[in-house]
Every structure is written in structure tokens, then in C-alpha cells.
CSV table of C-alpha atoms in Angstrom, one decimal:
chain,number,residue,atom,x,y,z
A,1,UNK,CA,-43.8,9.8,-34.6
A,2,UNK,CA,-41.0,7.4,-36.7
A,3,UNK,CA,-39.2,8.3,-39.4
A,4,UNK,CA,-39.8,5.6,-42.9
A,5,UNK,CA,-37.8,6.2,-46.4
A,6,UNK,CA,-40.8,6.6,-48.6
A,7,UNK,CA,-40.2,4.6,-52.2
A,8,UNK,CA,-38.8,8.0,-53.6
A,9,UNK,CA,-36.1,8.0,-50.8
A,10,UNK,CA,-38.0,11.1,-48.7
A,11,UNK,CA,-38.3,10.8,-45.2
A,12,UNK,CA,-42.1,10.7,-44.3
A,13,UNK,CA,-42.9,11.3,-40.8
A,14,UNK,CA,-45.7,8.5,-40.0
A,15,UNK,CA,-48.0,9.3,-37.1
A,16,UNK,CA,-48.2,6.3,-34.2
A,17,UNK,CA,-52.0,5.9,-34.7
A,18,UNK,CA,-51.1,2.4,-35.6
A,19,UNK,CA,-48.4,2.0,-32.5
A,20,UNK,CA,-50.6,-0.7,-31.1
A,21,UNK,CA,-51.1,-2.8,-34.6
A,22,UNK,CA,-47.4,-4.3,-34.7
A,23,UNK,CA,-47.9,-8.1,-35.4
A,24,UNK,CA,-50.3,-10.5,-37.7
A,25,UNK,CA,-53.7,-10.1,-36.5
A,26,UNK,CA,-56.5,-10.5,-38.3
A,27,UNK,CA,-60.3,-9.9,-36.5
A,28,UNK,CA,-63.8,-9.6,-38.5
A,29,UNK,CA,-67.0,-7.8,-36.9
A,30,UNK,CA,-70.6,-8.4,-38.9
A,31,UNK,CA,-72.0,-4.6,-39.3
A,32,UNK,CA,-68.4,-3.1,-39.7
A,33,UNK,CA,-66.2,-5.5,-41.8
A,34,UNK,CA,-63.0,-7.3,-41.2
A,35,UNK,CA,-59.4,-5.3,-39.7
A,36,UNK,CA,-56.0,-7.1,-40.6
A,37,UNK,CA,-52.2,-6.5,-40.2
A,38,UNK,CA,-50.1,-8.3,-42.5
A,39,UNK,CA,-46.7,-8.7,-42.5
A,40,UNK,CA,-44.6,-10.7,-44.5
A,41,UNK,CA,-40.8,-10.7,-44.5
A,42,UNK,CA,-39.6,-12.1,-47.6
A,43,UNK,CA,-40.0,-10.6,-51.5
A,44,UNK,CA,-42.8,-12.8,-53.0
A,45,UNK,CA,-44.3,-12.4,-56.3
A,46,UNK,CA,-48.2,-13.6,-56.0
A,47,UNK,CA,-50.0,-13.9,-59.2
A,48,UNK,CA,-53.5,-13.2,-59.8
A,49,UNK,CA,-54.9,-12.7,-56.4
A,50,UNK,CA,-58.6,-11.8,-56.8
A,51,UNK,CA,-60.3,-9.6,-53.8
A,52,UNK,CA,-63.4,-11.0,-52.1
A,53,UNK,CA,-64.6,-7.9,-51.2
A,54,UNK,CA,-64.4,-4.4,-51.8
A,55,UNK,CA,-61.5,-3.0,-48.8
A,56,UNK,CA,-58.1,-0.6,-48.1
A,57,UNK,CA,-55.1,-1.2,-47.3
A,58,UNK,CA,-53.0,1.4,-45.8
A,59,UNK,CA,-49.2,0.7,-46.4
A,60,UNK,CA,-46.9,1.4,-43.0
A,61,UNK,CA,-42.9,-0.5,-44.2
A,62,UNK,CA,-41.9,-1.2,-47.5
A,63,UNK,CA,-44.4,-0.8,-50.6
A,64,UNK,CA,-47.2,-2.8,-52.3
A,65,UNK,CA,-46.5,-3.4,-55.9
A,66,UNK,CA,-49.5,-3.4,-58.6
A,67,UNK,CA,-48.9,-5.6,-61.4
A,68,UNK,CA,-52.8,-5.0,-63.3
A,69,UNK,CA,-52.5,-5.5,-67.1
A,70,UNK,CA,-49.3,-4.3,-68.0
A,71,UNK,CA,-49.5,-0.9,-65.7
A,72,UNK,CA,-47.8,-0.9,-62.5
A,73,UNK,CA,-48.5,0.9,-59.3
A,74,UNK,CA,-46.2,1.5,-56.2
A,75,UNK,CA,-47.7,2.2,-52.9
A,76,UNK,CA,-45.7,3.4,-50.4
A,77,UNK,CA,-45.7,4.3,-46.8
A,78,UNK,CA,-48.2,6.6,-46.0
A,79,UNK,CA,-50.3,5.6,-49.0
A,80,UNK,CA,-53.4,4.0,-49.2
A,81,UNK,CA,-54.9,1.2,-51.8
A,82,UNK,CA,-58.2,0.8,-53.1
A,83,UNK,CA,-59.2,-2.3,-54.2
A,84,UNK,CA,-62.5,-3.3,-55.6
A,85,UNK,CA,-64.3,-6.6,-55.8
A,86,UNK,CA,-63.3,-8.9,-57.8
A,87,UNK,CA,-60.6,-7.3,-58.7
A,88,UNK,CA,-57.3,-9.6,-59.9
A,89,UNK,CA,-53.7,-8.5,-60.0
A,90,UNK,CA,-50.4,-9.6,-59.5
A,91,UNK,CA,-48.6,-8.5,-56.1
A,92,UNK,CA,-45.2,-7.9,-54.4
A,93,UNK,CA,-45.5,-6.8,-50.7
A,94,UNK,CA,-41.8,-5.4,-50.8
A,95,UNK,CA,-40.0,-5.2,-47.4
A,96,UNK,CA,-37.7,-2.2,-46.9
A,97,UNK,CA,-34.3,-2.3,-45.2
A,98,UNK,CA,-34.8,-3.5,-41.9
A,99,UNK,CA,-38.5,-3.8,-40.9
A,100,UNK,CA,-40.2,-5.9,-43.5
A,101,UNK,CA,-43.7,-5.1,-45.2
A,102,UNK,CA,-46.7,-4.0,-43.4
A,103,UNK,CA,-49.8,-2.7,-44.0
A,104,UNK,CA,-52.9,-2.4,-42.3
A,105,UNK,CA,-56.4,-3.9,-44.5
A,106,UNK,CA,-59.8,-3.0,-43.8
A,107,UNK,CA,-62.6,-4.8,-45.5
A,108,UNK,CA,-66.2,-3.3,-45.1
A,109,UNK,CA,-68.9,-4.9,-44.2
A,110,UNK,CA,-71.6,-5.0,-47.6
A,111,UNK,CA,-74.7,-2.8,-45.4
A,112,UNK,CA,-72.0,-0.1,-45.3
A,113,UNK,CA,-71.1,0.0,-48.7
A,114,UNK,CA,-74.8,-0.7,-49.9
A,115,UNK,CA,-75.9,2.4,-47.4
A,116,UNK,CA,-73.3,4.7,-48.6
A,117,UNK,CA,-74.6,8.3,-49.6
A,118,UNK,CA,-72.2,9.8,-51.4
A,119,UNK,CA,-73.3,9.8,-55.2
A,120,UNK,CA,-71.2,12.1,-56.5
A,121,UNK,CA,-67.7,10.1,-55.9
A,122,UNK,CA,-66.7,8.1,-58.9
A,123,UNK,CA,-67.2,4.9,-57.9
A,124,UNK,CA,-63.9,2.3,-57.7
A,125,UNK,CA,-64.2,0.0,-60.6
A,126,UNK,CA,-60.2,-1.2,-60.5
A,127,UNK,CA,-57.1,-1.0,-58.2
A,128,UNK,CA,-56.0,2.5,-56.9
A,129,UNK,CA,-53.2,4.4,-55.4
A,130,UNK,CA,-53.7,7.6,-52.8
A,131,UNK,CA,-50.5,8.8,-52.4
A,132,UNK,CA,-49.9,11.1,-49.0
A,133,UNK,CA,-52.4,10.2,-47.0
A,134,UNK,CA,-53.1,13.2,-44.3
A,135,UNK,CA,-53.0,13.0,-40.7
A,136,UNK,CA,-56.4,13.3,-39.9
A,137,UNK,CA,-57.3,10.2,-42.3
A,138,UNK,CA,-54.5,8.0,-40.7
A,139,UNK,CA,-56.4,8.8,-37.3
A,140,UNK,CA,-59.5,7.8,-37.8
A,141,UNK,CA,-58.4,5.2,-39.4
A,142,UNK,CA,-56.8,4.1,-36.7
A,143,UNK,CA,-59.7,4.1,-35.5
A,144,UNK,CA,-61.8,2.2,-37.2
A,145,UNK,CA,-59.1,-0.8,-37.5
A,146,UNK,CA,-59.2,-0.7,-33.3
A,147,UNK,CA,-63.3,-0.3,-33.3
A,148,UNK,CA,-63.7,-4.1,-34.5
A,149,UNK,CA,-60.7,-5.5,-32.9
A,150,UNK,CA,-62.2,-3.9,-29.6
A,151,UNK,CA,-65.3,-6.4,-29.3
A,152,UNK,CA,-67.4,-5.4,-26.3
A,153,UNK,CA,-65.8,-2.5,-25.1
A,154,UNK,CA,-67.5,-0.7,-28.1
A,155,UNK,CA,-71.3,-0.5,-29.0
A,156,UNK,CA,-71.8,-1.9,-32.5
A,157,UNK,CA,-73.4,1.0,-34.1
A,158,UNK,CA,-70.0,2.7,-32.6
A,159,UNK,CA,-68.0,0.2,-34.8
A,160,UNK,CA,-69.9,0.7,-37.6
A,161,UNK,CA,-69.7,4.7,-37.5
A,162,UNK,CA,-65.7,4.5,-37.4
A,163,UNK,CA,-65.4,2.3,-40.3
A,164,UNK,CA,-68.2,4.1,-42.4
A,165,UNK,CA,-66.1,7.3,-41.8
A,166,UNK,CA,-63.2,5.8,-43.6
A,167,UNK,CA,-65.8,5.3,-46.7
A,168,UNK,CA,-67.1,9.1,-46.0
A,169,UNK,CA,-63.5,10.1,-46.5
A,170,UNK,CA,-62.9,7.9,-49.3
A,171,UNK,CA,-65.7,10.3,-50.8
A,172,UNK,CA,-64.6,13.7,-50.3
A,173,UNK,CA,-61.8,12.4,-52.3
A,174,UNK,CA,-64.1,12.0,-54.8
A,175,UNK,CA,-63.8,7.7,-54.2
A,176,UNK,CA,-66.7,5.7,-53.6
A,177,UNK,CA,-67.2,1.2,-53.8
A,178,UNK,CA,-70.2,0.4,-55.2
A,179,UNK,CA,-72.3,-2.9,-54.7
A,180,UNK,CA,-71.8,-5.2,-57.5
A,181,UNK,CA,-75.6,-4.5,-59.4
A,182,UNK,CA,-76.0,-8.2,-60.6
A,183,UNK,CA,-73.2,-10.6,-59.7
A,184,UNK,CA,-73.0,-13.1,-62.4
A,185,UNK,CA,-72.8,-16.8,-61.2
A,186,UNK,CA,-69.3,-16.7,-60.6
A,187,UNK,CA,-69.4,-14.0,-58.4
A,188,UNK,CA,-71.7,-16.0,-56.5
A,189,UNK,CA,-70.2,-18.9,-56.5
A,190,UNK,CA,-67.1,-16.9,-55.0
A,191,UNK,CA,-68.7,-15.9,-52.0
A,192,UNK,CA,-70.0,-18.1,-51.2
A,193,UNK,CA,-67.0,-20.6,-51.1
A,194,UNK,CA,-65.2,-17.4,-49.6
A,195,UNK,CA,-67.6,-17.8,-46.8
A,196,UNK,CA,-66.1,-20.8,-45.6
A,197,UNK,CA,-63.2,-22.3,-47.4
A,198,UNK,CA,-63.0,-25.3,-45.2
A,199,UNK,CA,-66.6,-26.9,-46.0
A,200,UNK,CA,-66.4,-29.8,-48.5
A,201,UNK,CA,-68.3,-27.9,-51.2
A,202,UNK,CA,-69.6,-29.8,-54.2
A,203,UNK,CA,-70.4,-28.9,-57.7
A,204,UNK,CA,-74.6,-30.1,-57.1
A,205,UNK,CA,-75.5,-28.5,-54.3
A,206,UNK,CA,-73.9,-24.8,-55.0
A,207,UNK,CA,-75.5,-25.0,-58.9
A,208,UNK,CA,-78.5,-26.0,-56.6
A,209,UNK,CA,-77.9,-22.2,-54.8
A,210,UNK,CA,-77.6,-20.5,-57.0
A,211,UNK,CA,-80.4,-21.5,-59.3
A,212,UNK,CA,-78.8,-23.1,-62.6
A,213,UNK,CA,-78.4,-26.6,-63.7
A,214,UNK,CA,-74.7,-28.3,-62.6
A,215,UNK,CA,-74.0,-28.9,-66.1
A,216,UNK,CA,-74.5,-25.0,-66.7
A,217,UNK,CA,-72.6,-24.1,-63.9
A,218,UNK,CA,-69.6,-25.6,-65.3
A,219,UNK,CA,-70.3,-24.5,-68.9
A,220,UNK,CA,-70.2,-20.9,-67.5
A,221,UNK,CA,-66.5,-22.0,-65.4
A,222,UNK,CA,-65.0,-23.2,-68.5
A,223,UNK,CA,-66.3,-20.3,-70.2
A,224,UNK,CA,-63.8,-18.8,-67.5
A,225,UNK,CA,-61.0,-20.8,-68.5
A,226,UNK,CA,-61.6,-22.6,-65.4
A,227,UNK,CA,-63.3,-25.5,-63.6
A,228,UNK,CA,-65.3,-25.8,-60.0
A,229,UNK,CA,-62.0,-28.1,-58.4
A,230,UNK,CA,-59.6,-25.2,-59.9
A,231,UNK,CA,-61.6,-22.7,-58.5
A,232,UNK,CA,-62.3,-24.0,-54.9
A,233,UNK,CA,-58.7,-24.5,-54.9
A,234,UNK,CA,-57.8,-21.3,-55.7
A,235,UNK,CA,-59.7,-19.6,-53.2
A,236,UNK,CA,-58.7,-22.0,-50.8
A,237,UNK,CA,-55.1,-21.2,-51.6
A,238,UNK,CA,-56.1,-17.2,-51.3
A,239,UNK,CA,-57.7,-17.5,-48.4
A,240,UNK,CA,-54.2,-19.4,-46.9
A,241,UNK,CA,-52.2,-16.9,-48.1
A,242,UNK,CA,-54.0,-14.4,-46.4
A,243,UNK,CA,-53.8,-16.2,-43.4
A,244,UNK,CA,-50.4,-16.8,-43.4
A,245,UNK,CA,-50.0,-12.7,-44.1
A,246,UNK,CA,-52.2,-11.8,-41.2
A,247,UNK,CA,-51.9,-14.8,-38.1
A,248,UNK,CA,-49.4,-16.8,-35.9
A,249,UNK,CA,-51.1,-19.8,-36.9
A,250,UNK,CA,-49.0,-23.4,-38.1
A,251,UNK,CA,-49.3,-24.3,-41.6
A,252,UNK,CA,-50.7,-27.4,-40.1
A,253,UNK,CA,-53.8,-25.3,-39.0
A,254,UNK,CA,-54.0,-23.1,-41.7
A,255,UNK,CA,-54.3,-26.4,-43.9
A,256,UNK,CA,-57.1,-27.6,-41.8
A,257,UNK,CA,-58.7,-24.4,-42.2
A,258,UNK,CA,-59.1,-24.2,-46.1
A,259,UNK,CA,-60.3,-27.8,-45.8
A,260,UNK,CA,-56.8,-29.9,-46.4
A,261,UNK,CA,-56.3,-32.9,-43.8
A,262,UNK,CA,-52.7,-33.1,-44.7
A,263,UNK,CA,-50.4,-30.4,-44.4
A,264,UNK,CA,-48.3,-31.8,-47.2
A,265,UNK,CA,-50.7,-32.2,-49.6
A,266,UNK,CA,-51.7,-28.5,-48.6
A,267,UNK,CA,-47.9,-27.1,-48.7
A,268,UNK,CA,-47.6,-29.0,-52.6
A,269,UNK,CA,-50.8,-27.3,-53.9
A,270,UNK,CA,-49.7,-24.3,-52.1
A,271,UNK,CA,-46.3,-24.3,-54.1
A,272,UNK,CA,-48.1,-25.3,-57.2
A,273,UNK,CA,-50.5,-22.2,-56.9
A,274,UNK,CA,-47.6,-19.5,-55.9
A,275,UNK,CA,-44.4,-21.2,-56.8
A,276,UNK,CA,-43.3,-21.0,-53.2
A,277,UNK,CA,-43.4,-23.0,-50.2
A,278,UNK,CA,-46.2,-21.2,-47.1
A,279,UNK,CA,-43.2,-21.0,-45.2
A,280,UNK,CA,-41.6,-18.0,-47.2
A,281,UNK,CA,-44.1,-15.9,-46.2
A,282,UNK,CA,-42.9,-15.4,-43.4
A,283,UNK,CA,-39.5,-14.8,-43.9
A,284,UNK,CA,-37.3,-17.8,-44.9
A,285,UNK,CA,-36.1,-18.9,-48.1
A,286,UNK,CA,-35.6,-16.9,-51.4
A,287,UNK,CA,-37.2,-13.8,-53.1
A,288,UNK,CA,-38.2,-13.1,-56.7
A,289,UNK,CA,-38.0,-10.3,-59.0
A,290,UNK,CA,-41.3,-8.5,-61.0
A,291,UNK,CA,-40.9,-11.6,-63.1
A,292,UNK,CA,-40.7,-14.7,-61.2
A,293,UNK,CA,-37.0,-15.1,-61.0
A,294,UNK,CA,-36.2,-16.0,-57.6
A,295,UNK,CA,-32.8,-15.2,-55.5
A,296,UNK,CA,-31.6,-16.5,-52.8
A,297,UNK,CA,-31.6,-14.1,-49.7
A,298,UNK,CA,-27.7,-14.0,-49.1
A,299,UNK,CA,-26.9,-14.2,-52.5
A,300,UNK,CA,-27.3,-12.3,-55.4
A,301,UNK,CA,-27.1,-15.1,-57.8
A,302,UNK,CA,-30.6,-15.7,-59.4
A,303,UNK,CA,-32.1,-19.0,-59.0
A,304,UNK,CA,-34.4,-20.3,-62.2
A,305,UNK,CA,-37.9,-20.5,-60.6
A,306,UNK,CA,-39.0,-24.0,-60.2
């Protein structure tokens, strides 16, 4: 067991079912869904992150703050947060003291959710906070994160069970995810582009995929308040962020693998997306407050955003 100040200043006594998750990893198994452990180091404010797929994240150090239409939400260690499709919010992965953030995300895989038998749950239509997770949860969710970073050594169908348990839990607490009934083109369009970031998408051929007319497709964007460039960037920026959460990787690669040739022109429309530079994720630099105010680490003189 270790000992971690919870946000109210408690003690919580976390179990070591997650002992063996201790740096960025990030590993996705078809039938079961995709396992990641972020940690990031420095106080970032990152606006309007949309989810690509319904998933949980289970706080270990610091706390996840919710910024979702003027209410905000604190998760804690020990706490666990739901997180719909589609869903868009403003986020501060908060270190504590000494260790950082962490968390542990689990993403499920669509036949899960689609297969899911537990009707009478309410199903998760925005963000969520459990608070106090119980023991037996944090084991088999343990569990389940370790059944698809475990590859061979475990039967698929095994994989699947351990992370469809996490969904049966999620309904006994009267929590379910539901499949998106008719994804508008958007939607679409989202996953799509989420499916591989790196591919030199155009306009023609994904209107193409999705049955409409180009010059419909970007009617409906700028319905949006956006366009198909701003949106492919976007993800693309997401999808880095992520990565830079959840691997070891250079910004170098990480450009290359959201489709940028050159990491400077990735690192610019990096900055221009979250108003700081890739390499503040992981622990250099300044932090911000809930506003975008950013301070300098070893000072506690504000410095205006840029």
C-alpha cells in the first residue's frame, strides 16, 4: 500500500494494483480497447479536448480538473472519470507535491460497449466524477489495464472479459456508455481521421466516405464554427498531446506521427493549439492557473500568457 494526500488533504491508502504501471505507456488491443498511463509533470491548462471514444481514467497523483461549461469537477486519487464520446472540456492534470500527475485511461473497444447488457444503468451522456473508488474495483481494474498490455500471454476472449468487467461494474453503479445511435457527419469524420492522424486526408475523398457532396461536408463544418484543415489539425494536435502524456517518444517522432514532416512547424502549431510548447508536458517550463495565466515554475510572479 502508499500513502497519497487526497485533494481534501485526507490520507487515502491506495492499493499497489497498479505497482507495475509507473511510466508513459500507452498499448491498444482490437476486442478489448486501448490501456494508457499518463503522466505529465508540469500544470498545463488544455482547452477543449474532445474524447474519441467513450473510456476511464482512474486518477493515482495529483487531480484531474473539469472545466465543462462553467461547472468544475476535481478528481482525485482514488477516483475515477467517466468520459463519454464526444465529449469536450477544458483540463488541468494537476501534479501534487512531489510525484507529478498520473492516472491510468482505459478506452473500450466499440463491440464491448455495443454488447453491453446492463439497461437499467443511466447511460453517460457527459463528464463524471466517482469519488472513492473501492478496492475490489481498483483490482480488477488492474486487471484489465495489464490484460491488453499482456499480448500473447493472455487469450483474447480473456482480455476482453477483464475489461468488460470494468463496464459491468460501471453498471452496478448504476453507469453505463452507450453507442452513439446515429453519428452525424462530424462524428464520422472524427473517427475516421482519429483512426490514423498521420494519413494525408483530403476534403474529396472523406465527403466521398461518408456519402455527402464536398461542398456539403464543409457547409455542415462551418455550421460547426469550423473548417476540414482546422479540424484535422485539431485532432492531430489531440492525438500529439496524448502522446506526449502517454510515451517516451521525441517530439520529432511524435510530429511524424500526426503527419508533420517538420518538427518546427509541428511544435508552432502545437503552441498555437495549447499555448505551450510539447515540451512542457513533460515537465519543463511554466504552469498556468484555471485561466490561462501562466507562472514560472521557481517563481511566483505570473507571466501574461503569450
Amino acid at each position: 500500500m502508499q500513502s497519497i494526500r487526497s485533494c481534501g488533504g485526507l490520507v487515502l491508502q491506495i492499493s499497489d494494483n497498479f505497482s507495475a504501471f509507473q511510466q508513459r505507456d500507452i498499448v491498444r488491443r482490437d476486442g478489448a480497447g486501448t490501456a494508457a498511463c499518463i503522466i505529465q509533470s508540469a500544470r498545463l491548462l488544455c482547452k477543449r479536448l474532445a474524447s474519441p471514444a467513450p473510456g476511464v481514467v482512474f486518477v493515482q497523483k495529483g487531480q484531474k480538473i473539469i472545466l465543462d461549461q462553467g461547472v468544475d469537477m476535481k478528481a482525485c486519487a482514488g477516483d475515477l472519470v467517466l468520459i463519454p464520446e464526444g465529449a469536450t472540456s477544458d483540463i488541468i492534470n494537476e501534479p501534487d507535491g512531489a510525484g507529478g500527475y498520473q492516472a491510468l485511461a482505459l478506452q473500450f473497444a466499440p463491440d464491448l460497449i455495443a454488447n453491453l447488457a446492463v439497461a437499467e444503468a443511466k447511460p453517460v451522456q457527459e463528464i463524471k466524477v466517482l469519488n472513492g473508488m473501492p478496492p475490489a474495483f481498483e483490482e480488477a481494474y488492474g486487471k484489465a489495464i495489464e490484460a491488453i498490455r499482456s499480448g500473447p500471454l493472455l487469450p483474447d476472449s480473456i482480455a476482453a472479459s477483464r475489461v468488460n468487467e470494468i463496464l459491468l461494474w460501471l453498471g452496478a453503479l448504476g453507469h453505463r456508455f452507450a453507442p452513439i445511435a446515429n453519428p452525424g457527419p462530424i462524428e464520422r469524420l472524427r473517427r475516421i481521421i482519429n483512426s490514423d492522424p498521420a494519413y494525408s486526408w483530403r476534403a474529396p475523398e472523406l465527403a466521398k466516405t461518408i456519402g455527402m457532396s464536398e461542398a456539403s461536408l464543409r457547409r455542415k463544418l462551418a455550421a460547426a464554427g469550423t473548417s476540414f484543415s482546422e479540424l484535422l489539425a485539431d485532432i492531430r494536435m489531440t492525438t500529439a498531446l496524448t502522446l506526449l502524456q502517454t510515451t517516451e517518444k521525441s517530439v520529432t517522432q511524435i510530429a511524424l506521427d500526426v503527419g508533420y514532416d517538420s518538427a518546427s512547424r509541428f511544435t508552432a502549431r502545437f503552441r498555437a493549439r495549447f499555448d505551450f510548447a510539447p515540451s512542457e508536458i513533460r515537465g519543463h517550463q511554466r504552469e498556468v492557473d484555471r485561466n490561462g495565466a501562466k507562472t514560472d515554475r521557481n517563481s511566483a510572479a505570473l507571466v501574461p500568457a503569450e
